[in-house]
Amino acid sequence: MVQKPALCLVLTNETTPDTAIYPDETTWLELRLDLFPRQPSPVVDIAKHPWFKTLLCNYSKIIVTYRSVSTDSSTLQFAEQCYRNCLLSASIPFVDIDYQEPFTPKLLADFGSQHNRIILSKHLYTYNGDLELIRNTIRKLQQHQPYLCKVAVLCHDAHDAVQLLTLYEEFDHLLLFAMGEIGSFTRIAAPLLGAPYTYTSYSSDAVAPGMLPAHLMQQIYTQNEE
């Protein structure tokens, strides 16, 4: 029996998914610490948090990330410290770092030996359909030898979104999809083309436009099997 594509449930609070519905073998978790209602705890010391320890008992593929939404120096310092604590903790399986953060070069220099735990992300909000731009972006990320290169592209044209998917034939260790409502189908296609997982909303509210809820993604993949 072919295993279903893996879903990455995006968590924005201290919830614990039902393993009967979302088993470890086909489920990743991403903890969006910047969206947690209670801060700074458990953001800074997430590895010591009882809830996180419970998650680790049930899931082996957990990603921790913190997206700073401000260029304010204190916000950036807080985000950097959060990343440093995560990378220093051996109990955190994966850490997703935004390539565009001003402190990312220093993090990569200091924690290069942890590259097999790092997911290196880049979000492109301006795109004119030039695939060579995306190729160059992927190559830059791959120079750091992360576990996974994640590239999210805002497409305003369905054809551009389709073209993005052809790059799975050229690159390994890649998660590439189109942001926005028009790119929802690329999120469905990604794990079928070689990505290790695809992001899905675990709560009722999508974290990003175009992100489909987990129950719907499961239905889609189940129907595809039939």
PDB file of C-alpha atoms in Angstrom:
ATOM      1  CA  MET A   1       0.000   0.000   0.000  1.00  0.00           C
ATOM      2  CA  VAL A   2       1.348   3.418  -1.007  1.00  0.00           C
ATOM      3  CA  GLN A   3       1.752   5.788   1.924  1.00  0.00           C
ATOM      4  CA  LYS A   4      -0.244   8.995   1.814  1.00  0.00           C
ATOM      5  CA  PRO A   5       1.673  12.238   1.242  1.00  0.00           C
ATOM      6  CA  ALA A   6       2.866  13.787   4.479  1.00  0.00           C
ATOM      7  CA  LEU A   7       1.045  16.768   5.928  1.00  0.00           C
ATOM      8  CA  CYS A   8       2.770  19.430   7.995  1.00  0.00           C
ATOM      9  CA  LEU A   9       0.254  20.731  10.520  1.00  0.00           C
ATOM     10  CA  VAL A  10       0.904  24.374  11.339  1.00  0.00           C
ATOM     11  CA  LEU A  11       0.311  24.935  15.061  1.00  0.00           C
ATOM     12  CA  THR A  12      -0.280  28.405  16.469  1.00  0.00           C
ATOM     13  CA  ASN A  13      -1.064  27.445  20.049  1.00  0.00           C
ATOM     14  CA  GLU A  14      -0.434  24.723  22.595  1.00  0.00           C
ATOM     15  CA  THR A  15      -2.634  22.095  21.006  1.00  0.00           C
ATOM     16  CA  THR A  16      -1.825  18.406  20.597  1.00  0.00           C
ATOM     17  CA  PRO A  17      -3.022  16.680  17.401  1.00  0.00           C
ATOM     18  CA  ASP A  18      -4.826  13.360  17.555  1.00  0.00           C
ATOM     19  CA  THR A  19      -2.316  10.699  16.494  1.00  0.00           C
ATOM     20  CA  ALA A  20      -5.138   8.403  15.417  1.00  0.00           C
ATOM     21  CA  ILE A  21      -6.038  10.940  12.731  1.00  0.00           C
ATOM     22  CA  TYR A  22      -2.562  12.330  12.117  1.00  0.00           C
ATOM     23  CA  PRO A  23      -0.055   9.512  12.731  1.00  0.00           C
ATOM     24  CA  ASP A  24       3.642  10.179  13.152  1.00  0.00           C
ATOM     25  CA  GLU A  25       4.669   8.373   9.957  1.00  0.00           C
ATOM     26  CA  THR A  26       2.708  10.783   7.718  1.00  0.00           C
ATOM     27  CA  THR A  27       2.702  13.923   9.846  1.00  0.00           C
ATOM     28  CA  TRP A  28       5.057  16.812  10.446  1.00  0.00           C
ATOM     29  CA  LEU A  29       4.370  19.649  12.858  1.00  0.00           C
ATOM     30  CA  GLU A  30       5.452  23.261  12.450  1.00  0.00           C
ATOM     31  CA  LEU A  31       5.287  25.425  15.558  1.00  0.00           C
ATOM     32  CA  ARG A  32       4.779  29.058  14.502  1.00  0.00           C
ATOM     33  CA  LEU A  33       5.961  30.530  17.771  1.00  0.00           C
ATOM     34  CA  ASP A  34       5.451  34.107  16.580  1.00  0.00           C
ATOM     35  CA  LEU A  35       1.696  33.417  16.394  1.00  0.00           C
ATOM     36  CA  PHE A  36       1.358  31.888  19.845  1.00  0.00           C
ATOM     37  CA  PRO A  37      -1.028  33.907  22.034  1.00  0.00           C
ATOM     38  CA  ARG A  38       1.226  33.759  25.098  1.00  0.00           C
ATOM     39  CA  GLN A  39       4.639  35.328  24.732  1.00  0.00           C
ATOM     40  CA  PRO A  40       7.485  35.327  25.572  1.00  0.00           C
ATOM     41  CA  SER A  41       6.759  31.895  27.098  1.00  0.00           C
ATOM     42  CA  PRO A  42       7.028  29.294  25.649  1.00  0.00           C
ATOM     43  CA  VAL A  43       8.904  30.975  22.790  1.00  0.00           C
ATOM     44  CA  VAL A  44      12.368  31.436  24.237  1.00  0.00           C
ATOM     45  CA  ASP A  45      12.630  28.122  26.110  1.00  0.00           C
ATOM     46  CA  ILE A  46      10.371  25.990  23.941  1.00  0.00           C
ATOM     47  CA  ALA A  47      12.551  22.884  24.364  1.00  0.00           C
ATOM     48  CA  LYS A  48      11.880  22.950  28.121  1.00  0.00           C
ATOM     49  CA  HIS A  49       8.145  23.459  27.810  1.00  0.00           C
ATOM     50  CA  PRO A  50       6.039  20.480  29.069  1.00  0.00           C
ATOM     51  CA  TRP A  51       3.700  20.730  26.084  1.00  0.00           C
ATOM     52  CA  PHE A  52       6.622  20.475  23.661  1.00  0.00           C
ATOM     53  CA  LYS A  53       7.950  17.438  25.506  1.00  0.00           C
ATOM     54  CA  THR A  54       4.546  15.818  25.092  1.00  0.00           C
ATOM     55  CA  LEU A  55       4.618  16.510  21.364  1.00  0.00           C
ATOM     56  CA  LEU A  56       8.029  14.853  21.120  1.00  0.00           C
ATOM     57  CA  CYS A  57       6.571  11.693  22.633  1.00  0.00           C
ATOM     58  CA  ASN A  58       4.124  11.495  19.723  1.00  0.00           C
ATOM     59  CA  TYR A  59       5.940  13.076  16.785  1.00  0.00           C
ATOM     60  CA  SER A  60       9.482  12.770  15.472  1.00  0.00           C
ATOM     61  CA  LYS A  61       9.316  15.441  12.764  1.00  0.00           C
ATOM     62  CA  ILE A  62       8.764  18.782  14.484  1.00  0.00           C
ATOM     63  CA  ILE A  63       9.805  22.128  12.997  1.00  0.00           C
ATOM     64  CA  VAL A  64      10.169  25.224  15.130  1.00  0.00           C
ATOM     65  CA  THR A  65      10.178  28.680  13.582  1.00  0.00           C
ATOM     66  CA  TYR A  66       9.660  32.310  14.534  1.00  0.00           C
ATOM     67  CA  ARG A  67       8.762  34.892  11.882  1.00  0.00           C
ATOM     68  CA  SER A  68       9.583  38.415  12.970  1.00  0.00           C
ATOM     69  CA  VAL A  69       7.000  40.774  11.479  1.00  0.00           C
ATOM     70  CA  SER A  70       8.872  43.917  12.413  1.00  0.00           C
ATOM     71  CA  THR A  71      12.274  45.417  11.701  1.00  0.00           C
ATOM     72  CA  ASP A  72      12.336  46.824  15.218  1.00  0.00           C
ATOM     73  CA  SER A  73      15.676  45.958  16.793  1.00  0.00           C
ATOM     74  CA  SER A  74      14.175  44.463  19.943  1.00  0.00           C
ATOM     75  CA  THR A  75      11.875  42.219  17.883  1.00  0.00           C
ATOM     76  CA  LEU A  76      14.779  41.037  15.752  1.00  0.00           C
ATOM     77  CA  GLN A  77      16.915  40.380  18.825  1.00  0.00           C
ATOM     78  CA  PHE A  78      14.116  38.347  20.350  1.00  0.00           C
ATOM     79  CA  ALA A  79      13.689  36.324  17.147  1.00  0.00           C
ATOM     80  CA  GLU A  80      17.413  35.685  16.858  1.00  0.00           C
ATOM     81  CA  GLN A  81      17.606  34.519  20.464  1.00  0.00           C
ATOM     82  CA  CYS A  82      14.693  32.183  19.871  1.00  0.00           C
ATOM     83  CA  TYR A  83      16.493  30.625  16.894  1.00  0.00           C
ATOM     84  CA  ARG A  84      19.735  30.315  18.829  1.00  0.00           C
ATOM     85  CA  ASN A  85      18.024  28.529  21.693  1.00  0.00           C
ATOM     86  CA  CYS A  86      16.381  26.149  19.230  1.00  0.00           C
ATOM     87  CA  LEU A  87      19.624  25.348  17.447  1.00  0.00           C
ATOM     88  CA  LEU A  88      21.425  24.833  20.740  1.00  0.00           C
ATOM     89  CA  SER A  89      18.821  22.300  21.842  1.00  0.00           C
ATOM     90  CA  ALA A  90      19.424  18.804  20.525  1.00  0.00           C
ATOM     91  CA  SER A  91      15.830  17.853  21.338  1.00  0.00           C
ATOM     92  CA  ILE A  92      14.372  20.071  18.598  1.00  0.00           C
ATOM     93  CA  PRO A  93      14.397  18.049  15.356  1.00  0.00           C
ATOM     94  CA  PHE A  94      14.206  20.893  12.791  1.00  0.00           C
ATOM     95  CA  VAL A  95      14.495  24.678  12.773  1.00  0.00           C
ATOM     96  CA  ASP A  96      13.082  26.747   9.902  1.00  0.00           C
ATOM     97  CA  ILE A  97      15.078  29.941   9.332  1.00  0.00           C
ATOM     98  CA  ASP A  98      14.006  32.728   7.006  1.00  0.00           C
ATOM     99  CA  TYR A  99      16.906  33.426   4.650  1.00  0.00           C
ATOM    100  CA  GLN A 100      15.915  37.100   4.502  1.00  0.00           C
ATOM    101  CA  GLU A 101      16.270  37.805   8.206  1.00  0.00           C
ATOM    102  CA  PRO A 102      19.193  40.201   8.855  1.00  0.00           C
ATOM    103  CA  PHE A 103      20.664  37.853  11.464  1.00  0.00           C
ATOM    104  CA  THR A 104      20.525  34.708   9.270  1.00  0.00           C
ATOM    105  CA  PRO A 105      24.119  34.942   7.925  1.00  0.00           C
ATOM    106  CA  LYS A 106      25.435  34.975  11.498  1.00  0.00           C
ATOM    107  CA  LEU A 107      23.226  32.040  12.477  1.00  0.00           C
ATOM    108  CA  LEU A 108      24.421  30.018   9.498  1.00  0.00           C
ATOM    109  CA  ALA A 109      28.030  30.853  10.311  1.00  0.00           C
ATOM    110  CA  ASP A 110      27.639  29.882  13.960  1.00  0.00           C
ATOM    111  CA  PHE A 111      25.541  26.754  13.427  1.00  0.00           C
ATOM    112  CA  GLY A 112      26.778  25.435  10.087  1.00  0.00           C
ATOM    113  CA  SER A 113      27.420  22.053  11.659  1.00  0.00           C
ATOM    114  CA  GLN A 114      23.679  21.795  12.351  1.00  0.00           C
ATOM    115  CA  HIS A 115      22.782  22.100   8.658  1.00  0.00           C
ATOM    116  CA  ASN A 116      20.974  18.734   8.635  1.00  0.00           C
ATOM    117  CA  ARG A 117      18.446  20.221  11.106  1.00  0.00           C
ATOM    118  CA  ILE A 118      17.952  23.496   9.246  1.00  0.00           C
ATOM    119  CA  ILE A 119      15.144  24.266   6.813  1.00  0.00           C
ATOM    120  CA  LEU A 120      16.177  27.384   4.935  1.00  0.00           C
ATOM    121  CA  SER A 121      13.241  29.417   3.644  1.00  0.00           C
ATOM    122  CA  LYS A 122      12.792  32.266   1.234  1.00  0.00           C
ATOM    123  CA  HIS A 123       9.567  34.030   0.299  1.00  0.00           C
ATOM    124  CA  LEU A 124       9.354  35.902  -2.999  1.00  0.00           C
ATOM    125  CA  TYR A 125       6.531  38.431  -3.110  1.00  0.00           C
ATOM    126  CA  THR A 126       7.480  39.894  -6.500  1.00  0.00           C
ATOM    127  CA  TYR A 127       7.623  37.449  -9.395  1.00  0.00           C
ATOM    128  CA  ASN A 128       7.364  38.020 -13.147  1.00  0.00           C
ATOM    129  CA  GLY A 129       7.435  34.400 -14.292  1.00  0.00           C
ATOM    130  CA  ASP A 130      11.224  34.198 -14.709  1.00  0.00           C
ATOM    131  CA  LEU A 131      12.103  30.629 -13.676  1.00  0.00           C
ATOM    132  CA  GLU A 132      15.804  31.454 -13.754  1.00  0.00           C
ATOM    133  CA  LEU A 133      15.215  33.747 -10.777  1.00  0.00           C
ATOM    134  CA  ILE A 134      13.794  30.808  -8.856  1.00  0.00           C
ATOM    135  CA  ARG A 135      16.640  28.532  -9.949  1.00  0.00           C
ATOM    136  CA  ASN A 136      19.212  31.034  -8.702  1.00  0.00           C
ATOM    137  CA  THR A 137      17.334  31.389  -5.418  1.00  0.00           C
ATOM    138  CA  ILE A 138      17.360  27.625  -4.884  1.00  0.00           C
ATOM    139  CA  ARG A 139      21.068  27.420  -5.724  1.00  0.00           C
ATOM    140  CA  LYS A 140      21.874  30.138  -3.165  1.00  0.00           C
ATOM    141  CA  LEU A 141      19.978  28.276  -0.470  1.00  0.00           C
ATOM    142  CA  GLN A 142      21.569  24.960  -1.396  1.00  0.00           C
ATOM    143  CA  GLN A 143      25.053  26.390  -0.910  1.00  0.00           C
ATOM    144  CA  HIS A 144      24.410  26.144   2.833  1.00  0.00           C
ATOM    145  CA  GLN A 145      23.485  22.454   2.538  1.00  0.00           C
ATOM    146  CA  PRO A 146      20.318  22.647   4.644  1.00  0.00           C
ATOM    147  CA  TYR A 147      18.094  19.657   5.225  1.00  0.00           C
ATOM    148  CA  LEU A 148      15.531  21.348   2.995  1.00  0.00           C
ATOM    149  CA  CYS A 149      15.270  24.450   0.810  1.00  0.00           C
ATOM    150  CA  LYS A 150      11.810  25.979   1.008  1.00  0.00           C
ATOM    151  CA  VAL A 151      10.820  28.586  -1.571  1.00  0.00           C
ATOM    152  CA  ALA A 152       7.381  30.211  -1.558  1.00  0.00           C
ATOM    153  CA  VAL A 153       6.493  32.406  -4.527  1.00  0.00           C
ATOM    154  CA  LEU A 154       3.568  34.788  -4.847  1.00  0.00           C
ATOM    155  CA  CYS A 155       2.070  34.087  -8.281  1.00  0.00           C
ATOM    156  CA  HIS A 156      -0.695  36.125  -9.883  1.00  0.00           C
ATOM    157  CA  ASP A 157      -1.024  33.799 -12.860  1.00  0.00           C
ATOM    158  CA  ALA A 158      -1.921  30.090 -12.787  1.00  0.00           C
ATOM    159  CA  HIS A 159       0.491  29.380 -15.635  1.00  0.00           C
ATOM    160  CA  ASP A 160       3.386  30.783 -13.593  1.00  0.00           C
ATOM    161  CA  ALA A 161       2.352  28.569 -10.692  1.00  0.00           C
ATOM    162  CA  VAL A 162       2.327  25.492 -12.938  1.00  0.00           C
ATOM    163  CA  GLN A 163       5.770  26.346 -14.275  1.00  0.00           C
ATOM    164  CA  LEU A 164       7.170  26.442 -10.760  1.00  0.00           C
ATOM    165  CA  LEU A 165       6.359  22.775 -10.328  1.00  0.00           C
ATOM    166  CA  THR A 166       8.644  21.787 -13.213  1.00  0.00           C
ATOM    167  CA  LEU A 167      11.643  22.651 -11.015  1.00  0.00           C
ATOM    168  CA  TYR A 168      11.066  19.518  -8.941  1.00  0.00           C
ATOM    169  CA  GLU A 169      12.643  17.671 -11.879  1.00  0.00           C
ATOM    170  CA  GLU A 170      15.840  19.715 -11.469  1.00  0.00           C
ATOM    171  CA  PHE A 171      16.379  19.953  -7.704  1.00  0.00           C
ATOM    172  CA  ASP A 172      16.361  17.617  -4.721  1.00  0.00           C
ATOM    173  CA  HIS A 173      15.730  18.533  -1.070  1.00  0.00           C
ATOM    174  CA  LEU A 174      13.187  21.089  -2.198  1.00  0.00           C
ATOM    175  CA  LEU A 175       9.787  22.339  -1.100  1.00  0.00           C
ATOM    176  CA  LEU A 176       8.478  24.811  -3.667  1.00  0.00           C
ATOM    177  CA  PHE A 177       4.952  26.181  -3.935  1.00  0.00           C
ATOM    178  CA  ALA A 178       2.982  29.244  -4.980  1.00  0.00           C
ATOM    179  CA  MET A 179       1.501  31.465  -2.297  1.00  0.00           C
ATOM    180  CA  GLY A 180      -1.993  32.880  -2.503  1.00  0.00           C
ATOM    181  CA  GLU A 181      -5.340  31.412  -3.462  1.00  0.00           C
ATOM    182  CA  ILE A 182      -4.244  30.860  -7.042  1.00  0.00           C
ATOM    183  CA  GLY A 183      -1.424  28.620  -5.849  1.00  0.00           C
ATOM    184  CA  SER A 184      -3.411  26.234  -3.653  1.00  0.00           C
ATOM    185  CA  PHE A 185      -3.019  23.408  -6.163  1.00  0.00           C
ATOM    186  CA  THR A 186       0.775  23.653  -5.917  1.00  0.00           C
ATOM    187  CA  ARG A 187       0.534  22.892  -2.198  1.00  0.00           C
ATOM    188  CA  ILE A 188      -1.429  19.740  -3.059  1.00  0.00           C
ATOM    189  CA  ALA A 189       1.019  18.734  -5.783  1.00  0.00           C
ATOM    190  CA  ALA A 190       4.264  19.386  -3.876  1.00  0.00           C
ATOM    191  CA  PRO A 191       4.563  16.071  -1.968  1.00  0.00           C
ATOM    192  CA  LEU A 192       3.446  14.155  -5.034  1.00  0.00           C
ATOM    193  CA  LEU A 193       6.386  15.648  -6.938  1.00  0.00           C
ATOM    194  CA  GLY A 194       9.080  15.009  -4.350  1.00  0.00           C
ATOM    195  CA  ALA A 195       8.655  17.441  -1.460  1.00  0.00           C
ATOM    196  CA  PRO A 196       8.852  15.708   1.947  1.00  0.00           C
ATOM    197  CA  TYR A 197       5.603  17.314   3.111  1.00  0.00           C
ATOM    198  CA  THR A 198       3.105  20.072   2.407  1.00  0.00           C
ATOM    199  CA  TYR A 199       1.834  22.719   4.817  1.00  0.00           C
ATOM    200  CA  THR A 200      -1.742  22.616   5.974  1.00  0.00           C
ATOM    201  CA  SER A 201      -3.781  24.523   8.526  1.00  0.00           C
ATOM    202  CA  TYR A 202      -4.572  22.546  11.657  1.00  0.00           C
ATOM    203  CA  SER A 203      -6.880  25.148  13.148  1.00  0.00           C
ATOM    204  CA  SER A 204      -9.919  26.639  11.442  1.00  0.00           C
ATOM    205  CA  ASP A 205      -7.958  29.685  10.315  1.00  0.00           C
ATOM    206  CA  ALA A 206      -5.314  29.399   7.613  1.00  0.00           C
ATOM    207  CA  VAL A 207      -1.955  30.885   8.534  1.00  0.00           C
ATOM    208  CA  ALA A 208      -1.381  31.939   4.918  1.00  0.00           C
ATOM    209  CA  PRO A 209      -3.648  32.586   1.908  1.00  0.00           C
ATOM    210  CA  GLY A 210      -4.023  29.441  -0.152  1.00  0.00           C
ATOM    211  CA  MET A 211      -3.220  27.075   2.724  1.00  0.00           C
ATOM    212  CA  LEU A 212      -5.902  24.402   2.900  1.00  0.00           C
ATOM    213  CA  PRO A 213      -7.236  22.843   6.130  1.00  0.00           C
ATOM    214  CA  ALA A 214      -5.808  19.494   7.171  1.00  0.00           C
ATOM    215  CA  HIS A 215      -9.089  17.564   6.970  1.00  0.00           C
ATOM    216  CA  LEU A 216      -9.615  18.725   3.386  1.00  0.00           C
ATOM    217  CA  MET A 217      -6.061  17.790   2.382  1.00  0.00           C
ATOM    218  CA  GLN A 218      -6.592  14.318   3.820  1.00  0.00           C
ATOM    219  CA  GLN A 219      -9.795  13.934   1.790  1.00  0.00           C
ATOM    220  CA  ILE A 220      -8.028  15.017  -1.388  1.00  0.00           C
ATOM    221  CA  TYR A 221      -5.209  12.507  -0.961  1.00  0.00           C
ATOM    222  CA  THR A 222      -7.625   9.733   0.000  1.00  0.00           C
ATOM    223  CA  GLN A 223      -9.684  10.342  -3.148  1.00  0.00           C
ATOM    224  CA  ASN A 224      -6.477  10.362  -5.185  1.00  0.00           C
ATOM    225  CA  GLU A 225      -5.654   6.864  -3.880  1.00  0.00           C
ATOM    226  CA  GLU A 226      -9.044   5.601  -4.997  1.00  0.00           C
TER     227      GLU A 226
END
